[in-house]
mmCIF file of C-alpha atoms and ligand atoms in Angstrom:
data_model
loop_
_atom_site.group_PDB
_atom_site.id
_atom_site.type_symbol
_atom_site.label_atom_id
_atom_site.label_comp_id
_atom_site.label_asym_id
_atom_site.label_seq_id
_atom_site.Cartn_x
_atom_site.Cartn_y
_atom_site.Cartn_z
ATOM 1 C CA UNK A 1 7.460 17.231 17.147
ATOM 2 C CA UNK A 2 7.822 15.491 14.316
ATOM 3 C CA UNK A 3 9.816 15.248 10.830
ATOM 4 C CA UNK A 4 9.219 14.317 7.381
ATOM 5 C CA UNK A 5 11.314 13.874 4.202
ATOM 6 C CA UNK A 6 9.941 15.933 1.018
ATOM 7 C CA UNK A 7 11.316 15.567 -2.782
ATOM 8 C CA UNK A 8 10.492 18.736 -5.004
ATOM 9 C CA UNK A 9 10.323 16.332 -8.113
ATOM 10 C CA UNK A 10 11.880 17.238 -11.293
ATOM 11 C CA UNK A 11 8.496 19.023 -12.557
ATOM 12 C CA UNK A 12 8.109 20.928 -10.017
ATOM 13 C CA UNK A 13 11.686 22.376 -10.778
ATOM 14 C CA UNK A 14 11.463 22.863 -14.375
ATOM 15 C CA UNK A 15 7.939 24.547 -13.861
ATOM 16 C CA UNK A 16 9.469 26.974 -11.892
ATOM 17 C CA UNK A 17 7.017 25.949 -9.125
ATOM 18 C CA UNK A 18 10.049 25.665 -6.314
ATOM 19 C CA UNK A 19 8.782 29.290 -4.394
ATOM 20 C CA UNK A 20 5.229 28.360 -4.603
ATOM 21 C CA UNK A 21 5.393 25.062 -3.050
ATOM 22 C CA UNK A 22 8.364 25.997 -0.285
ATOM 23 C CA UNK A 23 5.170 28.949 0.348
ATOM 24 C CA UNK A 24 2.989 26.631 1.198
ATOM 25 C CA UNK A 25 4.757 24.802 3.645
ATOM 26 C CA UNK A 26 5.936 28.300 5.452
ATOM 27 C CA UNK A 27 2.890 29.899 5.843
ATOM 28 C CA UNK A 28 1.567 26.664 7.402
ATOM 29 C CA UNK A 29 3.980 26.918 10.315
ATOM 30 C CA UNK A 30 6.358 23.941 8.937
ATOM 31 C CA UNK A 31 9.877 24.212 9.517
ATOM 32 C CA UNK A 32 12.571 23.784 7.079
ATOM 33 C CA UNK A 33 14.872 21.730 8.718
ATOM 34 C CA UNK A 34 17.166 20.348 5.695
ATOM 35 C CA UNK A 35 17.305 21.604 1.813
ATOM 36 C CA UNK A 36 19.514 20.793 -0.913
ATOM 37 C CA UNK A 37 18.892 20.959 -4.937
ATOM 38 C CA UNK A 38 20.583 17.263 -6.444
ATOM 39 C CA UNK A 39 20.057 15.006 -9.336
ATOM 40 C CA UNK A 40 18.347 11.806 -8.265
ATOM 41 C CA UNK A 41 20.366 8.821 -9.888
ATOM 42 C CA UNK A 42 19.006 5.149 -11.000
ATOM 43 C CA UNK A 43 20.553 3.937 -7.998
ATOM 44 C CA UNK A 44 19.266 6.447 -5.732
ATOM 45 C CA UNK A 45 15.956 6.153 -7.077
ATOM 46 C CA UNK A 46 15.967 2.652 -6.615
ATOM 47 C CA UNK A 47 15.670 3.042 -2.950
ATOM 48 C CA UNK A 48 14.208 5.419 -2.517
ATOM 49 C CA UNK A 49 11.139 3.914 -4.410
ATOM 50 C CA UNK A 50 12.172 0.128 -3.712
ATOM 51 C CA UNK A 51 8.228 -0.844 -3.105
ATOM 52 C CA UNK A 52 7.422 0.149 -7.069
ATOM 53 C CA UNK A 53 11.017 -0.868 -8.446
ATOM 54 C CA UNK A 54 9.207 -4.239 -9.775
ATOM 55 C CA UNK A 55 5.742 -2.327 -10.987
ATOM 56 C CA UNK A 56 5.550 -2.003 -14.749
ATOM 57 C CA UNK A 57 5.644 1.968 -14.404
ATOM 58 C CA UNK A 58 8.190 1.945 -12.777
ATOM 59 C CA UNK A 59 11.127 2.444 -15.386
ATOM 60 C CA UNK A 60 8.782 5.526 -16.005
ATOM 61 C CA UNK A 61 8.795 6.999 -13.162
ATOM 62 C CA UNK A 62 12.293 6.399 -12.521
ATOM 63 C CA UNK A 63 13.196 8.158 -15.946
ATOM 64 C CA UNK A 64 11.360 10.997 -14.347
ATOM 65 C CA UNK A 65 12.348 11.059 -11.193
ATOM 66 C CA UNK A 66 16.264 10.970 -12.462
ATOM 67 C CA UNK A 67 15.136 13.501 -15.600
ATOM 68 C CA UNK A 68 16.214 16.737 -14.009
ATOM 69 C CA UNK A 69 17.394 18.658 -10.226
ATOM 70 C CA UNK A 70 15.100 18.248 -7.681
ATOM 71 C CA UNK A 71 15.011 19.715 -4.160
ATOM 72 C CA UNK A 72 15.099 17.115 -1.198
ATOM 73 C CA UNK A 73 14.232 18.565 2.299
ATOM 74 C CA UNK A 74 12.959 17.656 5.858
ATOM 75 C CA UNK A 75 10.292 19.383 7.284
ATOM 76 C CA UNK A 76 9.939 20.255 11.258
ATOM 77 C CA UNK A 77 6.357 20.310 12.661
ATOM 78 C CA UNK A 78 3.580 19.119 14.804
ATOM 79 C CA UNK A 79 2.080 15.334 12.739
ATOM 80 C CA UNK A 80 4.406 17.054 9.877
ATOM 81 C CA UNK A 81 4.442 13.741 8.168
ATOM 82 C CA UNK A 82 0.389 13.437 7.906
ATOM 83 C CA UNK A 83 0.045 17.434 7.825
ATOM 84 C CA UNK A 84 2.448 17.170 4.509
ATOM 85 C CA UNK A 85 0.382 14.089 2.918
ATOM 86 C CA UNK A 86 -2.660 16.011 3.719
ATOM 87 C CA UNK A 87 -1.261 19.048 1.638
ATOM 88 C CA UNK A 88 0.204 17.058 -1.346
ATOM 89 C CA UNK A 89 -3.531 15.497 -2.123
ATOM 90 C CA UNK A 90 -4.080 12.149 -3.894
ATOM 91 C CA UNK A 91 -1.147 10.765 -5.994
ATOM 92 C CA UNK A 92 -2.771 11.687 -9.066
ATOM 93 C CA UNK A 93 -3.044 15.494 -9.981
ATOM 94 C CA UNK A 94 -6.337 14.466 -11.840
ATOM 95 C CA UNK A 95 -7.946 12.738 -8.704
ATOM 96 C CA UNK A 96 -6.346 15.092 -5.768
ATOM 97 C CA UNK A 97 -8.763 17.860 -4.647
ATOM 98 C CA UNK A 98 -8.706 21.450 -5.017
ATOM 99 C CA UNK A 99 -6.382 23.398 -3.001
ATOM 100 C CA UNK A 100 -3.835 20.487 -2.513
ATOM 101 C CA UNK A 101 -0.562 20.677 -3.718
ATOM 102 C CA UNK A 102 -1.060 17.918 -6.524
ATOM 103 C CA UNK A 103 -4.956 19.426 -6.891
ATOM 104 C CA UNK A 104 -3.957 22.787 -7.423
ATOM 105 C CA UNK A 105 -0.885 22.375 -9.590
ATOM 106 C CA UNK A 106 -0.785 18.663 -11.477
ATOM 107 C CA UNK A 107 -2.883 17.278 -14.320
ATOM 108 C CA UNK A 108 -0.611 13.753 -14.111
ATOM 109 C CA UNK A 109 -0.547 10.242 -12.333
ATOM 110 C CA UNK A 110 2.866 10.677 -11.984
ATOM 111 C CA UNK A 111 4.237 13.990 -12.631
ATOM 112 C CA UNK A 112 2.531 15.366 -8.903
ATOM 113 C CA UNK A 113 5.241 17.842 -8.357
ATOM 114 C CA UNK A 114 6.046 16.371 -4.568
ATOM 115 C CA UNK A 115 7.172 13.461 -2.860
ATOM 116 C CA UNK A 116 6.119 13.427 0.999
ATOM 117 C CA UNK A 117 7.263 10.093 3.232
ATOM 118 C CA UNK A 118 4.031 7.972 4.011
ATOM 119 C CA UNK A 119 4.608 6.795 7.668
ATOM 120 C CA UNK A 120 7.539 7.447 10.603
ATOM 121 C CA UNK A 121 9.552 4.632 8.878
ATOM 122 C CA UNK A 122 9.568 5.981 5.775
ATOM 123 C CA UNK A 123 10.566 9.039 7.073
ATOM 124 C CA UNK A 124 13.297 7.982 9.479
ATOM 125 C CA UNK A 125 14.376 5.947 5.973
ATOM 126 C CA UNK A 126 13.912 8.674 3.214
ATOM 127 C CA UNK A 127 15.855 11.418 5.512
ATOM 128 C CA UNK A 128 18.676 9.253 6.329
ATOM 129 C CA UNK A 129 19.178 8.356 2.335
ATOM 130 C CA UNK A 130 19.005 12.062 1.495
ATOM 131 C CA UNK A 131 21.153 13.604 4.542
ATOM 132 C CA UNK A 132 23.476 13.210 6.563
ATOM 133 C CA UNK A 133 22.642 14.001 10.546
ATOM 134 C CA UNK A 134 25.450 16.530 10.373
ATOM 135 C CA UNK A 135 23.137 18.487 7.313
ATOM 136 C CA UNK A 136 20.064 18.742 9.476
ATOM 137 C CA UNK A 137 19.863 21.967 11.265
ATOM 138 C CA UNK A 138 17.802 22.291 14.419
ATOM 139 C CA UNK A 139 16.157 24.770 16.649
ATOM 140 C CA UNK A 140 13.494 26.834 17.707
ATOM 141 C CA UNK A 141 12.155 29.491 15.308
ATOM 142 C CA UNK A 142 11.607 32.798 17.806
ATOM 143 C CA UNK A 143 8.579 32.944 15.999
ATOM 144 C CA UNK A 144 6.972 29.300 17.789
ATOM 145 C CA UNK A 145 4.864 31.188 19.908
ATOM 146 C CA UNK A 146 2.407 32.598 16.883
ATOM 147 C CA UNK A 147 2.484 29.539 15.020
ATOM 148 C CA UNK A 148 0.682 27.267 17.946
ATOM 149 C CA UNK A 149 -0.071 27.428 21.733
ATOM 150 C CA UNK A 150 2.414 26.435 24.319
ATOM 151 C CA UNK A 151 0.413 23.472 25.451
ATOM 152 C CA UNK A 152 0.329 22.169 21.915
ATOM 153 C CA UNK A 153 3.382 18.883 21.640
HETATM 154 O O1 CDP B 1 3.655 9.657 -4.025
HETATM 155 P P1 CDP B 1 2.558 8.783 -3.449
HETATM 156 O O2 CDP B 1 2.939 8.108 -2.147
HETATM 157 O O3 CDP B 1 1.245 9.515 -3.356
HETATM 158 O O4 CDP B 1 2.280 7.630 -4.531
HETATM 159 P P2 CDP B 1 2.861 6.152 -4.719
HETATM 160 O O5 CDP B 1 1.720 5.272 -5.052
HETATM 161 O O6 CDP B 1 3.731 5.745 -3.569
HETATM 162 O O7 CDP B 1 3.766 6.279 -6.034
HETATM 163 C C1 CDP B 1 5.006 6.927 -5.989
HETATM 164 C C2 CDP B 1 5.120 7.832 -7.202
HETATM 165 O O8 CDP B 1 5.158 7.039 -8.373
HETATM 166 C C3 CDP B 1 3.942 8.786 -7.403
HETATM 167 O O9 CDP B 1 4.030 9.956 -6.616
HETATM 168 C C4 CDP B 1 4.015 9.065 -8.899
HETATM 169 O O10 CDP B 1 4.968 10.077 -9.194
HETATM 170 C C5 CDP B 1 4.535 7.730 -9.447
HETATM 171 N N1 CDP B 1 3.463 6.859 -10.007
HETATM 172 C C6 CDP B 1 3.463 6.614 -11.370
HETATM 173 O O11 CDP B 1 4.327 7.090 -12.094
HETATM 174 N N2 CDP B 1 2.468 5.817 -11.912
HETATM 175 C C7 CDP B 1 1.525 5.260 -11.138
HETATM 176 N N3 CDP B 1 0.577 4.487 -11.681
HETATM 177 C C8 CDP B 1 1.537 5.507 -9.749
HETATM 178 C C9 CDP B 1 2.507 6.308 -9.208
HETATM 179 MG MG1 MG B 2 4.092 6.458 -1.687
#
C-alpha cells in the first residue's frame, strides 16, 4: 500500500472542478486518506516547489499557485503515487492525452488543475509539509474486497 500527496490547484477550485476530479480518484478505488481546503503562501510554495524556485517561470507559477484556496490531500492505494501521475497526464494540458486529468480538463502549461508527488520521496516530503501525522486518517474501507483481490499488496 502506498500514499501520495495531491494539490487541487487554485484552477481547479475556481472552475468549480473540485467534485469532478475527487470522482475520479473514487471510482478508481483510491482512498482519501487526508483533505483540507488552504491558501498556499510564498513561503509554502517555496518548498513545496524548491526544484523550480530558481526557473524563470517560476514567480509565475508561484503567483498561481498562492492566487486562490486549493485542496491538499493524500491518497491511499496500491502504486497510488504512479497510478495518480498516470491519471493527471503530461504537465501541459495541451500535450497530456485524452482522458487524463490535465487532457480532459486543461488547455495550459501551467494551469493543469492537479499537483501529484513524482516519486516516494516526494511524497513522504509533500505529505509531511501539508499534514500533520495526527490529520491522516487510516483504515480499511469495508468495501476493499470489490475494489481488488485479496492476493493483490
Ligand atoms: O506538475 P508536474 O510534475 O507535471 O510538472 P513540473 O515540471 O514539476 O512543474 C511543476 C508545475 O509548474 C506544473 O505542474 C505547472 O503548474 C508549472 N509549470 C509552469 O508554470 N511552467 C512551466 N514551463 C512548467 C511547469
Ligand atoms: Mg513535478
Amino acid at each position: 500500500m502506498e500514499r501520495t500527496f495531491i494539490l487541487l490547484k487554485p484552477d481547479c477550485v475556481q472552475r468549480r472542478l473540485m467534485g469532478e476530479i475527487i470522482s475520479r480518484f473514487e471510482a478508481k478505488g483510491l482512498n482519501f486518506v487526508a483533505m483540507k481546503l488552504i491558501r498556499v503562501t510564498p513561503e509554502l510554495a517555496k518548498q513545496h516547489y524548491a526544484e523550480h524556485v530558481a526557473k524563470g517561470w517560476y514567480p509565475t507559477l508561484e503567483a498561481f499557485i498562492t492566487g486562490g484556496p486549493v485542496v491538499a490531500g493524500v491518497l491511499e492505494g496500491l502504486e497510488a503515487i504512479a497510478v495518480v501521475r498516470n491519471m493527471l497526464g503530461a504537465t501541459s494540458g495541451l500535450k497530456a492525452a485524452p482522458g487524463t486529468i490535465r487532457g480532459d480538463f486543461s488547455s495550459s502549461r501551467q494551469m493543469n488543475l492537479v499537483h501529484g508527488s513524482d516519486g516516494p520521496e516526494a511524497a513522504a516530503r509533500e505529505i509531511a509539509l501539508y499534514f500533520k501525522p495526527e490529520e491522516i486518517i487510516g483504515g480499511t474501507p469495508t468495501i476493499t474486497p470489490w475494489i481488488r483481490a485479496a492476493d493483490e499488496t
